[in-house]
CSV table of C-alpha atoms in Angstrom, one decimal:
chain,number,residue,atom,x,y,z
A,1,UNK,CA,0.0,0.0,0.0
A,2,UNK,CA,1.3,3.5,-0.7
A,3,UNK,CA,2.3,5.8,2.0
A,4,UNK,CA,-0.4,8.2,0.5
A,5,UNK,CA,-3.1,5.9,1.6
A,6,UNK,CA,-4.8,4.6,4.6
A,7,UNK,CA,-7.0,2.5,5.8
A,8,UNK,CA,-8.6,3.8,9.3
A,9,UNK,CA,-12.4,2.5,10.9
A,10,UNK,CA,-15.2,5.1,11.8
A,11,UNK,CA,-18.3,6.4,12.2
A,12,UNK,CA,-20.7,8.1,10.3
A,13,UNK,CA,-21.8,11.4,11.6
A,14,UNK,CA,-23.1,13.2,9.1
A,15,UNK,CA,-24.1,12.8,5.4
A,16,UNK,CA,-24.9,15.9,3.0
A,17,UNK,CA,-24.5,16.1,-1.2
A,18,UNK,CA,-23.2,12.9,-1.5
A,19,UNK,CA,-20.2,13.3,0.8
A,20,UNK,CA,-19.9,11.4,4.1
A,21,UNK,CA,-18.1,12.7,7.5
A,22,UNK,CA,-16.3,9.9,8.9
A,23,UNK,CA,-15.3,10.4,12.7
A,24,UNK,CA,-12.1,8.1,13.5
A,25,UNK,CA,-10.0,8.2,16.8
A,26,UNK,CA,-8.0,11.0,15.6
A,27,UNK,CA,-10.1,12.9,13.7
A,28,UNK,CA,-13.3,13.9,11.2
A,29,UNK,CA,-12.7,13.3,7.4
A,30,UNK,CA,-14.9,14.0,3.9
A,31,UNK,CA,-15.3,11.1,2.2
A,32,UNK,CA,-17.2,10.1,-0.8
A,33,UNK,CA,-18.9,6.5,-1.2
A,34,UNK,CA,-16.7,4.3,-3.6
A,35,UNK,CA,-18.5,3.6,-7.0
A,36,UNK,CA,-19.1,0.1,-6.5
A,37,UNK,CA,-21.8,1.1,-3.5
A,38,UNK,CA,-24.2,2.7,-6.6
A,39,UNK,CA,-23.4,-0.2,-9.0
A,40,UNK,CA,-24.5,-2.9,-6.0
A,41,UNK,CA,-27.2,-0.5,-4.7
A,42,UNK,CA,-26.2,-0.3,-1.4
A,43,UNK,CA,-25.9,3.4,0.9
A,44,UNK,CA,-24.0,4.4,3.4
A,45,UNK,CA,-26.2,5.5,5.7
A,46,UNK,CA,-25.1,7.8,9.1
A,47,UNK,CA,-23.9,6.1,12.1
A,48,UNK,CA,-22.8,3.4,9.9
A,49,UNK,CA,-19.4,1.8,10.6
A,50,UNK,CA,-17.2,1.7,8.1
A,51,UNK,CA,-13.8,1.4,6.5
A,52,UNK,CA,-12.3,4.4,4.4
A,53,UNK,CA,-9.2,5.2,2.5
A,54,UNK,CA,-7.4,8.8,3.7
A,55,UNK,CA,-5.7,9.8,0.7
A,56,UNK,CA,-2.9,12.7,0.8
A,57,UNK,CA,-3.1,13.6,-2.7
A,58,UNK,CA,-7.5,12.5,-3.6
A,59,UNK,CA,-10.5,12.3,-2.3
A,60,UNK,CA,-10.7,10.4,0.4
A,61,UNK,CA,-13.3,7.2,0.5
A,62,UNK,CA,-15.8,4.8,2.0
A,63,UNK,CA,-14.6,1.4,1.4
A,64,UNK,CA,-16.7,-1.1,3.5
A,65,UNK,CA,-19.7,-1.0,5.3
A,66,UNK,CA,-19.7,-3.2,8.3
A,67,UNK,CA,-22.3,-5.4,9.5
A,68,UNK,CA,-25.6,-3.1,10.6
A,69,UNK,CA,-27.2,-4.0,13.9
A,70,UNK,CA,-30.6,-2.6,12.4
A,71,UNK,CA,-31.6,0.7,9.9
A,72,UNK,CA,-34.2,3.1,9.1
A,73,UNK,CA,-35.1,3.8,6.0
A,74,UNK,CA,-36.8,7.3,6.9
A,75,UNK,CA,-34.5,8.9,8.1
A,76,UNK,CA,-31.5,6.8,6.8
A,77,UNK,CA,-29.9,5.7,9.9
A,78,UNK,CA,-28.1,2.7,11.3
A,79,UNK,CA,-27.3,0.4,14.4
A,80,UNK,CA,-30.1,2.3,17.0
A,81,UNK,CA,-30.8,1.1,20.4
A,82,UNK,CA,-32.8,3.3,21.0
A,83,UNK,CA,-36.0,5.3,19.7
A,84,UNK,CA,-36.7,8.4,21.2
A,85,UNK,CA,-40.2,9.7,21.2
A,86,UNK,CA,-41.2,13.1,22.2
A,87,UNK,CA,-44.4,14.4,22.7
A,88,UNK,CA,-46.2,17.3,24.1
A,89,UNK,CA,-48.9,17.7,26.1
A,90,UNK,CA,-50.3,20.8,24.3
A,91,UNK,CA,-49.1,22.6,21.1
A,92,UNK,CA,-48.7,20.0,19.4
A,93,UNK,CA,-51.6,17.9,21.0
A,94,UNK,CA,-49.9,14.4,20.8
A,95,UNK,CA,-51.8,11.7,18.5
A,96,UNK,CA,-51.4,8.3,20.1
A,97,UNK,CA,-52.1,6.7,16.8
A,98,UNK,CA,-48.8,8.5,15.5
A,99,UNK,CA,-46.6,7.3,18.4
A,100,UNK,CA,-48.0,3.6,18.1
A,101,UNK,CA,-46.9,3.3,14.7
A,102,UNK,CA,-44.1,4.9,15.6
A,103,UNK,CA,-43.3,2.4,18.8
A,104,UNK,CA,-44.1,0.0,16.5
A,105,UNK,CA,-41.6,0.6,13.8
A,106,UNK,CA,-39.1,0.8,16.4
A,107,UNK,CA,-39.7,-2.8,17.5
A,108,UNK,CA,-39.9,-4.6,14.2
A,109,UNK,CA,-36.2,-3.3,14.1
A,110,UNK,CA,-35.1,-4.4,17.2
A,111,UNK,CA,-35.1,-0.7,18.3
A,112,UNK,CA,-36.5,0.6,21.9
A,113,UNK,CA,-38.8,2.9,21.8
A,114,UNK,CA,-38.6,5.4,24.7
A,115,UNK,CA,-41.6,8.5,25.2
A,116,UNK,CA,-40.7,11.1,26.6
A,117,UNK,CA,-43.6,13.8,27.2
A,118,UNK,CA,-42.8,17.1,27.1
A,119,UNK,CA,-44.3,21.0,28.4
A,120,UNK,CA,-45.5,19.2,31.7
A,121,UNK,CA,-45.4,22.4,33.1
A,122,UNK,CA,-48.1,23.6,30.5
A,123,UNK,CA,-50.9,20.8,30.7
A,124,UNK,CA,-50.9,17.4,33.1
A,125,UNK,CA,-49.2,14.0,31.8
A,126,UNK,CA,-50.3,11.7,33.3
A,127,UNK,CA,-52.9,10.1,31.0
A,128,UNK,CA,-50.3,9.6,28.1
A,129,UNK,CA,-47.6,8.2,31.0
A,130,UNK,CA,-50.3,5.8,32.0
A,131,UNK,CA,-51.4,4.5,28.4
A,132,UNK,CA,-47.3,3.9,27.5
A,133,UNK,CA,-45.8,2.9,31.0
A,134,UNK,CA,-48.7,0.9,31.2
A,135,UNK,CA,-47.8,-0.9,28.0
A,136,UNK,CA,-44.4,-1.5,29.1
A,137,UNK,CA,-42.1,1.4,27.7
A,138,UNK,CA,-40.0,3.6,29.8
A,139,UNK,CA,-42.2,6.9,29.7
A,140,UNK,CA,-40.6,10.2,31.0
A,141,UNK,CA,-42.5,13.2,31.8
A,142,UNK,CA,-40.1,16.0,31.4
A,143,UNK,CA,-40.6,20.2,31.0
A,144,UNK,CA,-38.1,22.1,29.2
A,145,UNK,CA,-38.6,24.9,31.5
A,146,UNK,CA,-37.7,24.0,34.8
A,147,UNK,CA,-35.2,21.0,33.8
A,148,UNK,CA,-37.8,18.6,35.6
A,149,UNK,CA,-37.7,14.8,34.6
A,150,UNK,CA,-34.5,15.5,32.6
A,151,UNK,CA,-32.3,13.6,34.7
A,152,UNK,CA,-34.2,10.6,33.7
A,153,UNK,CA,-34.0,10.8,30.3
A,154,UNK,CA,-30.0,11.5,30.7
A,155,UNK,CA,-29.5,8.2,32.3
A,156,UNK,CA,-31.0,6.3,29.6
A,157,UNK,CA,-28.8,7.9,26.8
A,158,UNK,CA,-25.4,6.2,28.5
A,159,UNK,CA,-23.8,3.9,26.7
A,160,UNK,CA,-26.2,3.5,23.7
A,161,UNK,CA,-27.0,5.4,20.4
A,162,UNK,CA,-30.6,7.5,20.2
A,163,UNK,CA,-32.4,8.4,17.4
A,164,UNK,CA,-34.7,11.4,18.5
A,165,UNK,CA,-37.7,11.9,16.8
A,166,UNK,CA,-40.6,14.4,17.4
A,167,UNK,CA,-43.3,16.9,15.8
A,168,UNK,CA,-41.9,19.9,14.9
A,169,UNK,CA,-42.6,22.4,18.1
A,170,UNK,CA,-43.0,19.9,20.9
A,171,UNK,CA,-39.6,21.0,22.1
A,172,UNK,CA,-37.3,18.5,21.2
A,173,UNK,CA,-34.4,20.4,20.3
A,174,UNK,CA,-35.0,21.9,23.5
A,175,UNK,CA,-35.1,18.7,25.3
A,176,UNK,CA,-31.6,17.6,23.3
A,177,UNK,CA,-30.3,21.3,24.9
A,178,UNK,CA,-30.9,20.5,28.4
A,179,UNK,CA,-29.3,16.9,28.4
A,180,UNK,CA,-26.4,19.1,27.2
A,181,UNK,CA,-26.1,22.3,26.8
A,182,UNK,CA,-22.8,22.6,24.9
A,183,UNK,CA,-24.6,21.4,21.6
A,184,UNK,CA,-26.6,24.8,22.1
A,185,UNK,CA,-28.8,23.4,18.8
A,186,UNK,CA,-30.6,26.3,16.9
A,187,UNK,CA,-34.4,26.1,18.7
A,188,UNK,CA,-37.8,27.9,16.8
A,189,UNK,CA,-40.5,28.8,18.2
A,190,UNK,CA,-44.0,27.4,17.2
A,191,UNK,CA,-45.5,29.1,14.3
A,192,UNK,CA,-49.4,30.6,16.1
A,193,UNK,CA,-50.9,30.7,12.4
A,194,UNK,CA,-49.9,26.9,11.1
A,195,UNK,CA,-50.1,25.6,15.2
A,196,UNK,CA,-46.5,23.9,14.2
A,197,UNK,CA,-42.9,24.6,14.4
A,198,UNK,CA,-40.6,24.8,11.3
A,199,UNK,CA,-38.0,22.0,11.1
A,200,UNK,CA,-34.8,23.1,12.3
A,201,UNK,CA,-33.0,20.2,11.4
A,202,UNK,CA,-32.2,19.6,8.0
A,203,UNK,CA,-30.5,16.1,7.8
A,204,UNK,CA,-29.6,13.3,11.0
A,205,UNK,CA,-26.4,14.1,12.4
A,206,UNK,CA,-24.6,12.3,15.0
A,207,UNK,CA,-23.6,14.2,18.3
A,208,UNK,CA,-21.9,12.6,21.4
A,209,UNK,CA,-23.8,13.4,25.1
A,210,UNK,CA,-23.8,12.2,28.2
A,211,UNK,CA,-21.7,9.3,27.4
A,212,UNK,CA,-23.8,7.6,24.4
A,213,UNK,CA,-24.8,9.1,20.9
A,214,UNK,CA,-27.8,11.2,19.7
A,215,UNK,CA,-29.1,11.4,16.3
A,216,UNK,CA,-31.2,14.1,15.5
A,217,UNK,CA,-33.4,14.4,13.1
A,218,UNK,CA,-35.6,16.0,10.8
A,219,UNK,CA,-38.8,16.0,12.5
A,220,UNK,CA,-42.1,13.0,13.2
A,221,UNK,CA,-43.0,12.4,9.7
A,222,UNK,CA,-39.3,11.3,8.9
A,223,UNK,CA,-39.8,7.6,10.5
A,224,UNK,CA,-42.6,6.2,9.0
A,225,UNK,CA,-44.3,2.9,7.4
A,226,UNK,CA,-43.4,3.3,3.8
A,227,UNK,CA,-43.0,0.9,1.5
A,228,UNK,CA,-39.8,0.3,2.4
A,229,UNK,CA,-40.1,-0.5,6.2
A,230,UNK,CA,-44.2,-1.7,5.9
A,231,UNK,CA,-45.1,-4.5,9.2
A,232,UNK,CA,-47.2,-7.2,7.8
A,233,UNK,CA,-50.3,-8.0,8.9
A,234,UNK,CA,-49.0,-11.5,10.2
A,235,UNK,CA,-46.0,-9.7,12.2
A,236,UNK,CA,-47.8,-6.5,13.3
A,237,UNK,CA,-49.4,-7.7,16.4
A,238,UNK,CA,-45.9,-9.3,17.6
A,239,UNK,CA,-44.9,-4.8,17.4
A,240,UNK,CA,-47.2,-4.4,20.4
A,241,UNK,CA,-45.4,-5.5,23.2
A,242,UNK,CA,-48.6,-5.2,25.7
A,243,UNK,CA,-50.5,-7.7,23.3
A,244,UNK,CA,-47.9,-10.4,23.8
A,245,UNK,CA,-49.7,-12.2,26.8
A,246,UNK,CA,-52.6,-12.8,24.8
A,247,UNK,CA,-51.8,-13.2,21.3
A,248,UNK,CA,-51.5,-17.2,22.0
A,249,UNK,CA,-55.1,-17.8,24.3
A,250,UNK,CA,-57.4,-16.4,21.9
A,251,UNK,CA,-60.4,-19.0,20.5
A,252,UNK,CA,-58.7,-19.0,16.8
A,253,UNK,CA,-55.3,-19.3,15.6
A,254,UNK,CA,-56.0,-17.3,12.6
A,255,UNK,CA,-57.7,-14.6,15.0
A,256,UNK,CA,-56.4,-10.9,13.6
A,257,UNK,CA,-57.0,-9.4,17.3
A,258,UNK,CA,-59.2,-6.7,15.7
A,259,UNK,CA,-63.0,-8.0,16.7
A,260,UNK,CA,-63.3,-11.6,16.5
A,261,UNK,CA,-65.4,-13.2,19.1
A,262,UNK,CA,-63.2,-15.4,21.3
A,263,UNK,CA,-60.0,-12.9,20.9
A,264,UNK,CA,-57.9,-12.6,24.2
A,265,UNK,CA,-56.6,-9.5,22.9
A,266,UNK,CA,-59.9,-7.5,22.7
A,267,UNK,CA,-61.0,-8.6,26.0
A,268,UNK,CA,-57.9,-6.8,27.9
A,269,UNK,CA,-59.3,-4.3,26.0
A,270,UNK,CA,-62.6,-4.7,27.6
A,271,UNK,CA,-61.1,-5.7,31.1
A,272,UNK,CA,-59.0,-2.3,30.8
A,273,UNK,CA,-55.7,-4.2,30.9
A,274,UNK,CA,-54.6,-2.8,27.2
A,275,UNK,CA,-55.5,1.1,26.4
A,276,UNK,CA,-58.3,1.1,24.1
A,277,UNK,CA,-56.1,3.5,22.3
A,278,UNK,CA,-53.6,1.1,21.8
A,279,UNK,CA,-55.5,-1.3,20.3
A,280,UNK,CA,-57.5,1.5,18.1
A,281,UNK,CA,-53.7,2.3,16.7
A,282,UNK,CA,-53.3,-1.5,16.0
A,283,UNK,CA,-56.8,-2.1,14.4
A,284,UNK,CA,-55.8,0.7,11.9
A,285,UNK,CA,-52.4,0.2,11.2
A,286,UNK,CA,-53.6,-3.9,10.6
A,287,UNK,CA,-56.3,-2.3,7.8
A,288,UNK,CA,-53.9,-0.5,6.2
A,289,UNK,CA,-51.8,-3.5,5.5
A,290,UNK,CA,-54.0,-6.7,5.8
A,291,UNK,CA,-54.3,-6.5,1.5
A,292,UNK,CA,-51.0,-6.5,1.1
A,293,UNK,CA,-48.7,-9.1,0.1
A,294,UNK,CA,-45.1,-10.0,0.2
A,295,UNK,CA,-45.2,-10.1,-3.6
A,296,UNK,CA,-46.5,-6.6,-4.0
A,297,UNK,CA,-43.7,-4.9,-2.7
């Protein structure tokens, strides 16, 4: 190998116009993806690990893209543990139905989903920390404004990297600030006349906090059920972690835990043990996929 060139392991942090920002132990480079990534279809995607060439006198390059624990394909990230989920209490009122598909997303991944609910100091929390601790995720109630509950949230960050995710204004940029303030992220202020905030975050970036990584990014809509990440019918019900104790004692095998007669999963509904809204989420997100097939996609 020349002494111009060499080989060095990173991280993705950031990814804009086709070039890559490769963090190593010793420092940030520019990279751009080696051809042979287009030709097999394959994209580096940030937080990826990878391989590159440092060259003194050319560009420098991705060369290999290690295993993946997991990715999203909206936003283009890899190797998560974990899925934070922020919500308000007011301005913007939180949809459940949004955060279950959400929570649900994040489990057919192998990714955990964490709520944290935000402006406590402006409404009361406690109904949406019942539905989702209730369910069995670890819920946070948290204000921005007084630094409550952000302790909490802190400790789960350690050692483990976070995508954050959350409608534009519910203060999740602000929430990022707190945990620590030397990223001092640009904040915006809700918009009155659209009752939203305007992204602030063009692309996911990778930043290292309280000794784990965050990726930020580019507000709710960016994690979604597209074609490209849709939960079949057959594996959707295994995304909601509350519905786990039932799924096996209902009267049918073939039972879509929807409305059938006989379904253990609608009566904890009934008995109160799973949030109707829960299973309202699940009911919907199962009739937007139970005519699909694998050979459609």
């Amino acid at each position: 190998m020349s002494n111009n060139m060499e080989k060095i392991q990173g991280k993705i942090i950031k990814g804009i116009g086709g070039f890559y920002y490769v963090e190593t132990a010793n420092a940030v480079y520019e990279c751009k993806a080696r051809g042979s990534f287009r030709k097999d279809k394959i994209t580096p995607l940030v937080n990826d690990n990878v391989v590159i060439s440092v060259n003194e006198n050319a560009e420098n390059t991705v060369d290999e893209i290690l295993p993946r624990k997991n990715s999203l394909a909206r936003p283009p990230v890899a190797n998560i543990d974990n899925l934070i989920i922020v919500v308000s209490t007011v301005e913007p009122k939180p949809s459940t139905f949004v955060i279950d598909k959400l929570t649900a997303v994040a489990e057919f991944n192998g990714i955990e989903p964490v709520i944290v609910i935000t402006k406590s100091d402006l409404s009361e929390a406690d109904a949406l920390y019942e539905i989702y601790s209730k369910a069995g995720f670890k819920t946070y109630i948290v204000s921005n404004e007084d630094k409550k509950g952000i302790d909490g949230v802190r400790k789960i960050l350690a050692g483990k990297t976070n995508v954050f995710t959350g409608n534009s204004g519910v203060g999740k940029t602000s929430l990022i600030n707190n945990l620590d303030p030397s990223l001092s992220l640009k904040t915006a202020e809700i918009s009155k006349k659209l009752g939203r905030g305007r992204h602030t975050t063009r692309q996911a970036e990778v930043f290292n906090i309280c000794d784990g990584y965050i990726i930020d990014t580019p507000g709710f809509s960016s994690i979604d059920i597209d074609r490209s990440n849709i939960i079949m019918k057959d594996e959707l019900c295994h995304c909601f972690r509350d519905f786990a104790d039932f799924t096996d004692k209902c009267k049918f095998t073939s039972c879509s835990h929807t409305c059938e007669k006989g379904c253990a999963v609608v009566k904890a509904v009934e008995d109160g043990v799973i949030s109707k809204s829960r299973h309202a989420s699940y009911v919907q997100l199962y009739n937007d996929v139970k005519d699909i097939n694998e050979w459609n996609l």
